[in-house]
PDB file of C-alpha atoms in Angstrom:
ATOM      1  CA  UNK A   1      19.998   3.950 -16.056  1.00 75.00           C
ATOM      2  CA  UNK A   2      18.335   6.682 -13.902  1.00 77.00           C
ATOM      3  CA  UNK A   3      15.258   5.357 -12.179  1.00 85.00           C
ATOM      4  CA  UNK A   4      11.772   7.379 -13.476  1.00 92.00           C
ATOM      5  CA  UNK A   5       9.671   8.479 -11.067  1.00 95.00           C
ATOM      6  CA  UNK A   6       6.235   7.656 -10.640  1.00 97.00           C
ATOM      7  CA  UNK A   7       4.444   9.844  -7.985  1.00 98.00           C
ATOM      8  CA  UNK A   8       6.328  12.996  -7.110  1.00 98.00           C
ATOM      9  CA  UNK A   9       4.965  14.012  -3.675  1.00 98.00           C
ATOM     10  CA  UNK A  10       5.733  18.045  -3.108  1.00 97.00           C
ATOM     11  CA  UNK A  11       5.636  19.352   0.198  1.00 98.00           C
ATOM     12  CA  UNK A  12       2.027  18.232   1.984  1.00 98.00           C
ATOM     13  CA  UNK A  13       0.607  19.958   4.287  1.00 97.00           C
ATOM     14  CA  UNK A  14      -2.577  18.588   6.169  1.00 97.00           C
ATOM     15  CA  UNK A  15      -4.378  19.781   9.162  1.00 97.00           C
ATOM     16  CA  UNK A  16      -7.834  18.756  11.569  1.00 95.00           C
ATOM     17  CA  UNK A  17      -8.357  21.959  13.093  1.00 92.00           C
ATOM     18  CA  UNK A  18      -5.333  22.735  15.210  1.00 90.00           C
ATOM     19  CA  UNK A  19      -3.574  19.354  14.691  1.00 93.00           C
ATOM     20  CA  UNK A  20      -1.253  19.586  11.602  1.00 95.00           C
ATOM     21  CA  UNK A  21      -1.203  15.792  11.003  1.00 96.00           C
ATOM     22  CA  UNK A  22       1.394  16.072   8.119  1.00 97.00           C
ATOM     23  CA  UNK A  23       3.990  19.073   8.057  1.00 97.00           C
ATOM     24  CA  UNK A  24       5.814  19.186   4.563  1.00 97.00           C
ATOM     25  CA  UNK A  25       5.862  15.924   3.008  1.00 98.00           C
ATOM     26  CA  UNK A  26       7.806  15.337   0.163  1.00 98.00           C
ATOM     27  CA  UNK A  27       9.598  12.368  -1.697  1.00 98.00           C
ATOM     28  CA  UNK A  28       9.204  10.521  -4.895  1.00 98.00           C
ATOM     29  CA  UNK A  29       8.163   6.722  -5.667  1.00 98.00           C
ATOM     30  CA  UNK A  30      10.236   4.930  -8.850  1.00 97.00           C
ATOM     31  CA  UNK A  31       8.116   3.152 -11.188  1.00 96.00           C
ATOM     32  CA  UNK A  32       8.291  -0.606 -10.876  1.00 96.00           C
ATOM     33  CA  UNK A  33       9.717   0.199  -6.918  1.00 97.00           C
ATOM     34  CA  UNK A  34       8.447  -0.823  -3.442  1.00 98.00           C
ATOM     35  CA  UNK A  35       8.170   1.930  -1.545  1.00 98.00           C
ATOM     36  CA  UNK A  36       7.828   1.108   2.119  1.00 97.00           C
ATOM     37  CA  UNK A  37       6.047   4.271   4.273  1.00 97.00           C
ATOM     38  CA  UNK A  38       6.995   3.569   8.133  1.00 96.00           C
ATOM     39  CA  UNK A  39       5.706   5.430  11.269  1.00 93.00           C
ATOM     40  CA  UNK A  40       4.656   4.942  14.821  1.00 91.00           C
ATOM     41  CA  UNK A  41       0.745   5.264  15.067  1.00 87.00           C
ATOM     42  CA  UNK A  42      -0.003   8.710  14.889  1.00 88.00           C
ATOM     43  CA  UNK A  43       3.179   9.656  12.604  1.00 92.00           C
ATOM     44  CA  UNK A  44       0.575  11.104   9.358  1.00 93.00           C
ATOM     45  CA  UNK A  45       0.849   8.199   7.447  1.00 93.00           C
ATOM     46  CA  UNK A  46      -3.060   7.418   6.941  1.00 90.00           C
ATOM     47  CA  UNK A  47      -3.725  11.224   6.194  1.00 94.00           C
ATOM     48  CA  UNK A  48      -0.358  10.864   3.594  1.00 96.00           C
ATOM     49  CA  UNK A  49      -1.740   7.837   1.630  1.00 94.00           C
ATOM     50  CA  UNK A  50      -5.206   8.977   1.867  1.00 94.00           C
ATOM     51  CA  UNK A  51      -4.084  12.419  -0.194  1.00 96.00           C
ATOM     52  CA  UNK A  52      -2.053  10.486  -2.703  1.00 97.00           C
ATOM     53  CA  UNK A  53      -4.702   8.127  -3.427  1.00 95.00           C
ATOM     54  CA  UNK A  54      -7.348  11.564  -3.837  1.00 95.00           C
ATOM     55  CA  UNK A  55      -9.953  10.807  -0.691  1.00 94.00           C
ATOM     56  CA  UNK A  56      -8.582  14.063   1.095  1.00 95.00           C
ATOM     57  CA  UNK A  57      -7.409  17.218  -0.649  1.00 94.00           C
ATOM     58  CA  UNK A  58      -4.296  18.946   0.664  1.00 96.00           C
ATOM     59  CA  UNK A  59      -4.059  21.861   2.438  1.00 96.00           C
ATOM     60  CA  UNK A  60      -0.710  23.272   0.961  1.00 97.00           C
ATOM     61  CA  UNK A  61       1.463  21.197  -1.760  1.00 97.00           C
ATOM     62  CA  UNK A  62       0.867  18.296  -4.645  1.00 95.00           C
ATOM     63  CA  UNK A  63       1.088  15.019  -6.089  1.00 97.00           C
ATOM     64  CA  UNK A  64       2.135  13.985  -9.613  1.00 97.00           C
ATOM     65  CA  UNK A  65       0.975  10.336 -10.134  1.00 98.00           C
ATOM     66  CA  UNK A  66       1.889   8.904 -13.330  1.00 96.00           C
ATOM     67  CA  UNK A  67       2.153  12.930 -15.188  1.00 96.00           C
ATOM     68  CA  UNK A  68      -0.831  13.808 -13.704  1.00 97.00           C
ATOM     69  CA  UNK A  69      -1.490  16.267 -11.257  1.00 96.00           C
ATOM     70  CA  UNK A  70      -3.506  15.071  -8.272  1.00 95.00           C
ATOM     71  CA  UNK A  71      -5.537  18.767  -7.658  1.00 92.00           C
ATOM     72  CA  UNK A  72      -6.496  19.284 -11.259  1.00 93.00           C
ATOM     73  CA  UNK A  73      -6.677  15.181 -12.924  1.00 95.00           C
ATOM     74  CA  UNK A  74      -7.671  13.939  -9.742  1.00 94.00           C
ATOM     75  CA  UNK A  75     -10.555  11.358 -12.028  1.00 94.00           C
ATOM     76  CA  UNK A  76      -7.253  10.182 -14.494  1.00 95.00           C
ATOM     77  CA  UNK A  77      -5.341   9.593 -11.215  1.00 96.00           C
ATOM     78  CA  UNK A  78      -7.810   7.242  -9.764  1.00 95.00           C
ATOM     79  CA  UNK A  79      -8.002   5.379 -13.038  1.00 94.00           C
ATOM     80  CA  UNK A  80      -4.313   4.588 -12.175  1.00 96.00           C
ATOM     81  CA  UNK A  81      -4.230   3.499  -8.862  1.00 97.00           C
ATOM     82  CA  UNK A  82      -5.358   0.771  -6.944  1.00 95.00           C
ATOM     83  CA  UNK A  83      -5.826   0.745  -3.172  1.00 94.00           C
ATOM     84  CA  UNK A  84      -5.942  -2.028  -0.833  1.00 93.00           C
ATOM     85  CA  UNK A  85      -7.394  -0.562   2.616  1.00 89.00           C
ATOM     86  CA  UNK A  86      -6.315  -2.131   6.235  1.00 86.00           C
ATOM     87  CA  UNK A  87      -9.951  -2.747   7.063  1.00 87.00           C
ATOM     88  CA  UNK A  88     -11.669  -5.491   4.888  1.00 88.00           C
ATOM     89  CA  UNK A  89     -13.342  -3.775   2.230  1.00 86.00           C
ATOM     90  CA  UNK A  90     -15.547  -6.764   1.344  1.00 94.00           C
ATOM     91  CA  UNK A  91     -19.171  -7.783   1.403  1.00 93.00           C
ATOM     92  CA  UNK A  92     -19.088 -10.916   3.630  1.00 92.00           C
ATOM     93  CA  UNK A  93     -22.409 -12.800   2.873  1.00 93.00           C
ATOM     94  CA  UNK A  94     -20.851 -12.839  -0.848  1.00 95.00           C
ATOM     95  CA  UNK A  95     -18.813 -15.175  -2.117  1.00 96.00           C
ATOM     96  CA  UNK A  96     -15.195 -14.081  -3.188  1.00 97.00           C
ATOM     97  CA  UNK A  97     -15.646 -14.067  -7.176  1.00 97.00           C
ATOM     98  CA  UNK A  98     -18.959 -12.094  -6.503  1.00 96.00           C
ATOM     99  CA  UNK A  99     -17.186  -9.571  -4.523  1.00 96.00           C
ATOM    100  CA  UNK A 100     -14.294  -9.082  -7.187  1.00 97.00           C
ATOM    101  CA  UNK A 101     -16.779  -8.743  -9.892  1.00 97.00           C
ATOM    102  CA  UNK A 102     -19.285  -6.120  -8.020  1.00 95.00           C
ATOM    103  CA  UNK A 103     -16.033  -4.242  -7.634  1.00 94.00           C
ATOM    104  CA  UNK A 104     -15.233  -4.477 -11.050  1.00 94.00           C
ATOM    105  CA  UNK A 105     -18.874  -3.323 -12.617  1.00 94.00           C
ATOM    106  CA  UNK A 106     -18.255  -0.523  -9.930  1.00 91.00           C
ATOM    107  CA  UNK A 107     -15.190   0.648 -11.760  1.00 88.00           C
ATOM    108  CA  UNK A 108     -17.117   0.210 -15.204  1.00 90.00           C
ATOM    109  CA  UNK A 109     -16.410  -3.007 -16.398  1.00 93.00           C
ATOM    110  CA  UNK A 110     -18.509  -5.508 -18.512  1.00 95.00           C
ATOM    111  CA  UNK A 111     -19.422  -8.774 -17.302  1.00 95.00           C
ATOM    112  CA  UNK A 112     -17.394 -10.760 -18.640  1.00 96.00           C
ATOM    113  CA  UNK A 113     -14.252  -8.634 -18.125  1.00 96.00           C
ATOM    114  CA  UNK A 114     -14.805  -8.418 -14.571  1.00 96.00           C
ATOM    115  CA  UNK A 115     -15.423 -12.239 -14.029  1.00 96.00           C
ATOM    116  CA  UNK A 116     -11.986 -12.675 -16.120  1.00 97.00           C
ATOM    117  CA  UNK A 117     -10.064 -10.299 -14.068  1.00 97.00           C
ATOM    118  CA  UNK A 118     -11.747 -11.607 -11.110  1.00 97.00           C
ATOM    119  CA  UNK A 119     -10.422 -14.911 -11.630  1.00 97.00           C
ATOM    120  CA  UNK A 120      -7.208 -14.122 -12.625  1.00 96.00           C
ATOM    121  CA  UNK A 121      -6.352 -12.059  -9.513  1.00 96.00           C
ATOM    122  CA  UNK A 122      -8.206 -14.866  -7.008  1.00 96.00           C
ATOM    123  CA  UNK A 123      -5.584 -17.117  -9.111  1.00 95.00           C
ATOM    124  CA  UNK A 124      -2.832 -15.081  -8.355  1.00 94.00           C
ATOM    125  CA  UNK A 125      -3.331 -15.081  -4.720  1.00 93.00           C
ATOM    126  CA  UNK A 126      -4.011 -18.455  -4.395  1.00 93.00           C
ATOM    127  CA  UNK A 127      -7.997 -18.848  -3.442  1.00 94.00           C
ATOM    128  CA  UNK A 128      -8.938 -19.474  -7.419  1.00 94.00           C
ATOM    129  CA  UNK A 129     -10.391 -23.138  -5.911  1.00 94.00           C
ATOM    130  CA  UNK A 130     -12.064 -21.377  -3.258  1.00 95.00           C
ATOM    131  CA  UNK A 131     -14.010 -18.395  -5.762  1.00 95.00           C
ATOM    132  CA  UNK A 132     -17.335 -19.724  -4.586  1.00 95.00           C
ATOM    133  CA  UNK A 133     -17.108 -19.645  -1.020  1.00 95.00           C
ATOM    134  CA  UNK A 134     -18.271 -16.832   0.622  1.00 95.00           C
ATOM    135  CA  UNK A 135     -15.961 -14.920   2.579  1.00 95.00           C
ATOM    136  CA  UNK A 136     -17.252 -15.066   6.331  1.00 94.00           C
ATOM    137  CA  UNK A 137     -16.407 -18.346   5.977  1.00 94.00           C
ATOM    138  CA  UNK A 138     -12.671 -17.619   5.194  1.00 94.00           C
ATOM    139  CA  UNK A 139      -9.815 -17.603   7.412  1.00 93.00           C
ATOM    140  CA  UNK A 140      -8.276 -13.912   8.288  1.00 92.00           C
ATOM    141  CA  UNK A 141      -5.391 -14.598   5.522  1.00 92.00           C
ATOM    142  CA  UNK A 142      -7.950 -15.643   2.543  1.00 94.00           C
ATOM    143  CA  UNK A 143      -9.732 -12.048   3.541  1.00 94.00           C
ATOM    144  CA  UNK A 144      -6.933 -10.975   3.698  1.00 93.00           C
ATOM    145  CA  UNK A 145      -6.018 -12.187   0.019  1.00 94.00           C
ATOM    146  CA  UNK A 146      -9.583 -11.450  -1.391  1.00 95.00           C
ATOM    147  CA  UNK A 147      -9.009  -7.747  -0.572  1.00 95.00           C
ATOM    148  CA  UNK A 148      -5.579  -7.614  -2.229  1.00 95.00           C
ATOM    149  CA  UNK A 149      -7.179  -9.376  -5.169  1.00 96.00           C
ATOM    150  CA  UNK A 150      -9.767  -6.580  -4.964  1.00 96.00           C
ATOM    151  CA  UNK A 151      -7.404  -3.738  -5.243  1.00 96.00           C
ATOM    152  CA  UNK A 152      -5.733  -5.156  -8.471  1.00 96.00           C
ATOM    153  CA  UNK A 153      -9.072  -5.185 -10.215  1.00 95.00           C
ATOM    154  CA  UNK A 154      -8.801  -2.903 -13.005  1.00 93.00           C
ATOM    155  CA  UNK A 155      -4.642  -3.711 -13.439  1.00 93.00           C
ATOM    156  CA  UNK A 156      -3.525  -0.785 -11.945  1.00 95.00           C
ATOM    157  CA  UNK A 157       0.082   0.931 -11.954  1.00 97.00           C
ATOM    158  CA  UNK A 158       0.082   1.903  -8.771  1.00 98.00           C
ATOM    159  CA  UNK A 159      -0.799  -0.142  -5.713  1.00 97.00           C
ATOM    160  CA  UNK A 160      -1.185   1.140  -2.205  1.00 97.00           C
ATOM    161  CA  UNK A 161      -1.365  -1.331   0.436  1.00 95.00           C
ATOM    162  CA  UNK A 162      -2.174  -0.364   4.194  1.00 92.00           C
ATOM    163  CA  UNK A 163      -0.949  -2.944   6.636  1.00 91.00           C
ATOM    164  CA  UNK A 164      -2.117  -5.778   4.120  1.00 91.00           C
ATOM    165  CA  UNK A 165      -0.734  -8.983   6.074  1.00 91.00           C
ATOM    166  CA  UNK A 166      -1.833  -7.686   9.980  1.00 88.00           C
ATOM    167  CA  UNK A 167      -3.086 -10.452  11.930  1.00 85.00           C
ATOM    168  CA  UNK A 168      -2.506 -13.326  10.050  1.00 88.00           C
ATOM    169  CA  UNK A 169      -1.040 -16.941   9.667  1.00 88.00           C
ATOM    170  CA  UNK A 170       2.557 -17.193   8.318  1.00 90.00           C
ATOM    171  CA  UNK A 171       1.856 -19.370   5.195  1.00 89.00           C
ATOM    172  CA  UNK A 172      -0.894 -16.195   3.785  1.00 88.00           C
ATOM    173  CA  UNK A 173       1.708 -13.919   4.721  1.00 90.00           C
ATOM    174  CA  UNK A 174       4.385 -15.297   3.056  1.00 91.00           C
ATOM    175  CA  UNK A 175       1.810 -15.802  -0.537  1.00 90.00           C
ATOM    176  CA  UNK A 176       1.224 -12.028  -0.039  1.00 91.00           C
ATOM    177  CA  UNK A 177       5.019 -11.515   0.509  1.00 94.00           C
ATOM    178  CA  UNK A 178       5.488 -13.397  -3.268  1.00 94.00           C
ATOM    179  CA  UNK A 179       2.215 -11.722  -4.744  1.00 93.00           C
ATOM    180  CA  UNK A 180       3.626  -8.307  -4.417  1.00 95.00           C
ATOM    181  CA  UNK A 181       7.465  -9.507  -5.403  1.00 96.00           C
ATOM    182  CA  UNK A 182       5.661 -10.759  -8.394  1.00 96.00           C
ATOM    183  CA  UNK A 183       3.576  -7.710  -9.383  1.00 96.00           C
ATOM    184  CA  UNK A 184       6.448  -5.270  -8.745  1.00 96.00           C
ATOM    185  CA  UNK A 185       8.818  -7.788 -11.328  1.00 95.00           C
ATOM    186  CA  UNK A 186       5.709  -7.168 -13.995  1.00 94.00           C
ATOM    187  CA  UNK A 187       5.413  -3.822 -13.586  1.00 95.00           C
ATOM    188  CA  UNK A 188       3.651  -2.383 -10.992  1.00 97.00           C
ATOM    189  CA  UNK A 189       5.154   0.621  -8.596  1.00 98.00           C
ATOM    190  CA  UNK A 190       3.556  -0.116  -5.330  1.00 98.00           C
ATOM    191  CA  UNK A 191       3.666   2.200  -1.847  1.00 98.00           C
ATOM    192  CA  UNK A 192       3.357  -0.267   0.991  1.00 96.00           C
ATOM    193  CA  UNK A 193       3.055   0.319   4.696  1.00 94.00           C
ATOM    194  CA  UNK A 194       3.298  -1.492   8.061  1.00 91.00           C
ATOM    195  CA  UNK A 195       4.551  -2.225  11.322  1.00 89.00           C
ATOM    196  CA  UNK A 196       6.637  -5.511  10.906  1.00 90.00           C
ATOM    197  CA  UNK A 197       9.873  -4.063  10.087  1.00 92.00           C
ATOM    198  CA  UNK A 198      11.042  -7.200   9.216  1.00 93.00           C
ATOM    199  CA  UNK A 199       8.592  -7.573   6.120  1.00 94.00           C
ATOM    200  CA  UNK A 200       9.883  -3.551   4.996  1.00 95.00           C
ATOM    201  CA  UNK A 201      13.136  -5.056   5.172  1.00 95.00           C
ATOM    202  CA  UNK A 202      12.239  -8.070   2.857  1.00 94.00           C
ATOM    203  CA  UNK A 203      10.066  -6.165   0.469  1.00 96.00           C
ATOM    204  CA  UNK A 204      10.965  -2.653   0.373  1.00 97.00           C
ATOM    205  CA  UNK A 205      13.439  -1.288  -2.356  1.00 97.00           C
ATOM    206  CA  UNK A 206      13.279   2.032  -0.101  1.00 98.00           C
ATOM    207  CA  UNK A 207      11.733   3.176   3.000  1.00 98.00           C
ATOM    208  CA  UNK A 208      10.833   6.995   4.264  1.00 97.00           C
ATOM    209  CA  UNK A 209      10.590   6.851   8.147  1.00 96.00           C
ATOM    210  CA  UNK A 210       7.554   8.978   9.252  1.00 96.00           C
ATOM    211  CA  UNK A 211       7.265  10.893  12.815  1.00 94.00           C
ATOM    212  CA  UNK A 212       5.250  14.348  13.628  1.00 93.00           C
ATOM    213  CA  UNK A 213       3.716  14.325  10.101  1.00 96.00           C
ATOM    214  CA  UNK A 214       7.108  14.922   8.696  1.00 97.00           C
ATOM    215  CA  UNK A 215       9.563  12.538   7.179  1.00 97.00           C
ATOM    216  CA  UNK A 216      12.482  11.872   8.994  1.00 96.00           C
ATOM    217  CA  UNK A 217      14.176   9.103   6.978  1.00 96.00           C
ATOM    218  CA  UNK A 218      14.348   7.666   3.780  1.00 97.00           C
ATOM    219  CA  UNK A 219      16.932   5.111   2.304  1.00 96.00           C
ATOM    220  CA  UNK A 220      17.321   1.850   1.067  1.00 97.00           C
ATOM    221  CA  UNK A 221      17.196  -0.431   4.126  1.00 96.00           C
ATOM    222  CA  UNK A 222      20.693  -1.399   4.045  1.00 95.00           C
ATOM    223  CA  UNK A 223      21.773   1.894   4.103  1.00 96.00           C
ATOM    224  CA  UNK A 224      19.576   2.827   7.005  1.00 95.00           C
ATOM    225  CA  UNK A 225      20.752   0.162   9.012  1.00 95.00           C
ATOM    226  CA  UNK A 226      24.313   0.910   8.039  1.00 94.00           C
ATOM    227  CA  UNK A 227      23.716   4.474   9.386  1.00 92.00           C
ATOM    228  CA  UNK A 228      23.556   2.867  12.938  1.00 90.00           C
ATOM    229  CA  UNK A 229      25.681  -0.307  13.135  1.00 89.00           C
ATOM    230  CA  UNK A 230      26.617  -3.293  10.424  1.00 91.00           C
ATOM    231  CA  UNK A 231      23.646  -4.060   8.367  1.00 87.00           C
ATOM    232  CA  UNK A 232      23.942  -7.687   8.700  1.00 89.00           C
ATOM    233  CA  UNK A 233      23.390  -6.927  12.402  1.00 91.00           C
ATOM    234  CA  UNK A 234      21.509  -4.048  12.815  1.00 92.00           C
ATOM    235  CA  UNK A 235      17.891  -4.768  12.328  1.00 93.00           C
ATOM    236  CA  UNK A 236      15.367  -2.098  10.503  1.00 93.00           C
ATOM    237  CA  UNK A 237      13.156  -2.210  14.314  1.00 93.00           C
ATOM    238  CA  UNK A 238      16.453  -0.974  15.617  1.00 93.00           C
ATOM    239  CA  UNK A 239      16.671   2.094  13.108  1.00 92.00           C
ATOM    240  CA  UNK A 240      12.744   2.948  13.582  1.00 92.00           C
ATOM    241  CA  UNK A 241      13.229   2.907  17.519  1.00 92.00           C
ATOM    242  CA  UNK A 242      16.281   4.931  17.304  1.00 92.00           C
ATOM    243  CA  UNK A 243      14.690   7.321  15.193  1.00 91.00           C
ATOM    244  CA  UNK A 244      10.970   7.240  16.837  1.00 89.00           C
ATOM    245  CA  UNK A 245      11.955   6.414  19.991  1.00 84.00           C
ATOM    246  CA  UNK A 246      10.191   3.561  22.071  1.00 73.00           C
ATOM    247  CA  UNK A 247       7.745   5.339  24.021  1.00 72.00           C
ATOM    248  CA  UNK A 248       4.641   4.189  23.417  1.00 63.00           C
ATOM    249  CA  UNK A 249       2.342   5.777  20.810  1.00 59.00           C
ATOM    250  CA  UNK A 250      -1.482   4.594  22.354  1.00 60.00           C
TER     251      UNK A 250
END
């Protein structure tokens, strides 16, 4: 059965005055996939995810997310899509449940639907005992977990997630590890980025490699490390540094 697609992204262009930040993007995401977006700092992937998910307008190009084009049904595209941002998006003298639900009356919801979602998704990651405490009293991974409970308020079908387990303990990285498994088995397509190569290579059905605003790779990580060496030896940090090189990107 041929996979559908779910965003279609068709050659993106995106410049800041004489810096073209992303040079001809294209490549599709599956529905129900996890779609791992890779790049040194500086490679165009913030500028990428931030005109798929409708903050910045292209220059040149589009995006079909879920039949709708991104430059005319931008409004029916953002009722789609759900975005969980690498800076904490959350209000820290609340407590978590009163954060999910603001967020939730935000995006139009009653009461009583947001304070159901709200405790479904602080469930799901784990903190449903903690939905009273207020969040500068949490650990890095509970904020951590709070914003990805955030982003799923309003059960969307597409999930972005920027660098969603940086800087935190092992055990809250390894609940978000399931929590995304789990969402992509009911459903959900999900474009995921970050610099531990070794979570791409555990979550990731497919991976584009970006460098100079352009994509330079894109496979299933198996057959990107098989492009270099035996996959049960070759590690995805190996393919990104042979494709990226290893000087340092400050």
């Amino acid at each position: 059965m041929m996979p559908v697609d779910y965003l279609v992204a068709q050659d993106l262009h995106k410049s800041f005055n004489e810096h073209k930040a992303v040079n001809g993007v294209s490549f599709t995401i599956h529905k129900r996939e996890i779609f791992g977006l890779l790049g040194p700092n500086g490679a165009g992937k913030t500028t990428t995810i931030r005109m798929l998910s409708t903050v910045l307008e292209p220059d040149q190009g589009d995006v079909i997310i879920g039949g709708h084009l991104i430059r005319r049904e931008a409004e029916e595209v953002r009722n789609l899509i759900g975005v969980c941002p690498q800076e904490l998006a959350l209000y820290v003298e609340l407590g978590a449940l009163d954060n999910l639900i603001f967020f939730g009356r935000m995006a139009g919801m009653s009461s009583q639907e947001a304070r159901e979602q709200a405790m479904a998704h602080l469930k799901l990651v784990g903190l449903e005992e903690r939905a009273k405490g207020k969040i500068d009293k949490f650990s890095g991974g509970m904020k951590r977990r709070v914003n990805l409970a955030v982003a799923l308020m309003g059960h969307p079908e597409l999930l972005f997630l920027d660098e969603p387990t940086v800087g935190i303990d092992p055990q809250s990285r390894n609940n978000i590890y399931e929590t995304i498994e789990g969402l992509r088995d009911k459903g959900m397509t999900i474009l995921h980025t970050t610099h531990y190569m070794e979570e791409a290579d555990r979550l990731c059905d497919r991976v584009a490699i970006m460098d100079g605003g352009q994509v330079i790779a894109l496979d299933t990580p198996h057959a990107l490390k098989a492009q270099i060496g035996s996959p049960d030896q070759v590690t995805l940090e190996d393919v990104f540094l042979k494709m990226t090189g290893r000087s340092l990107r400050d």
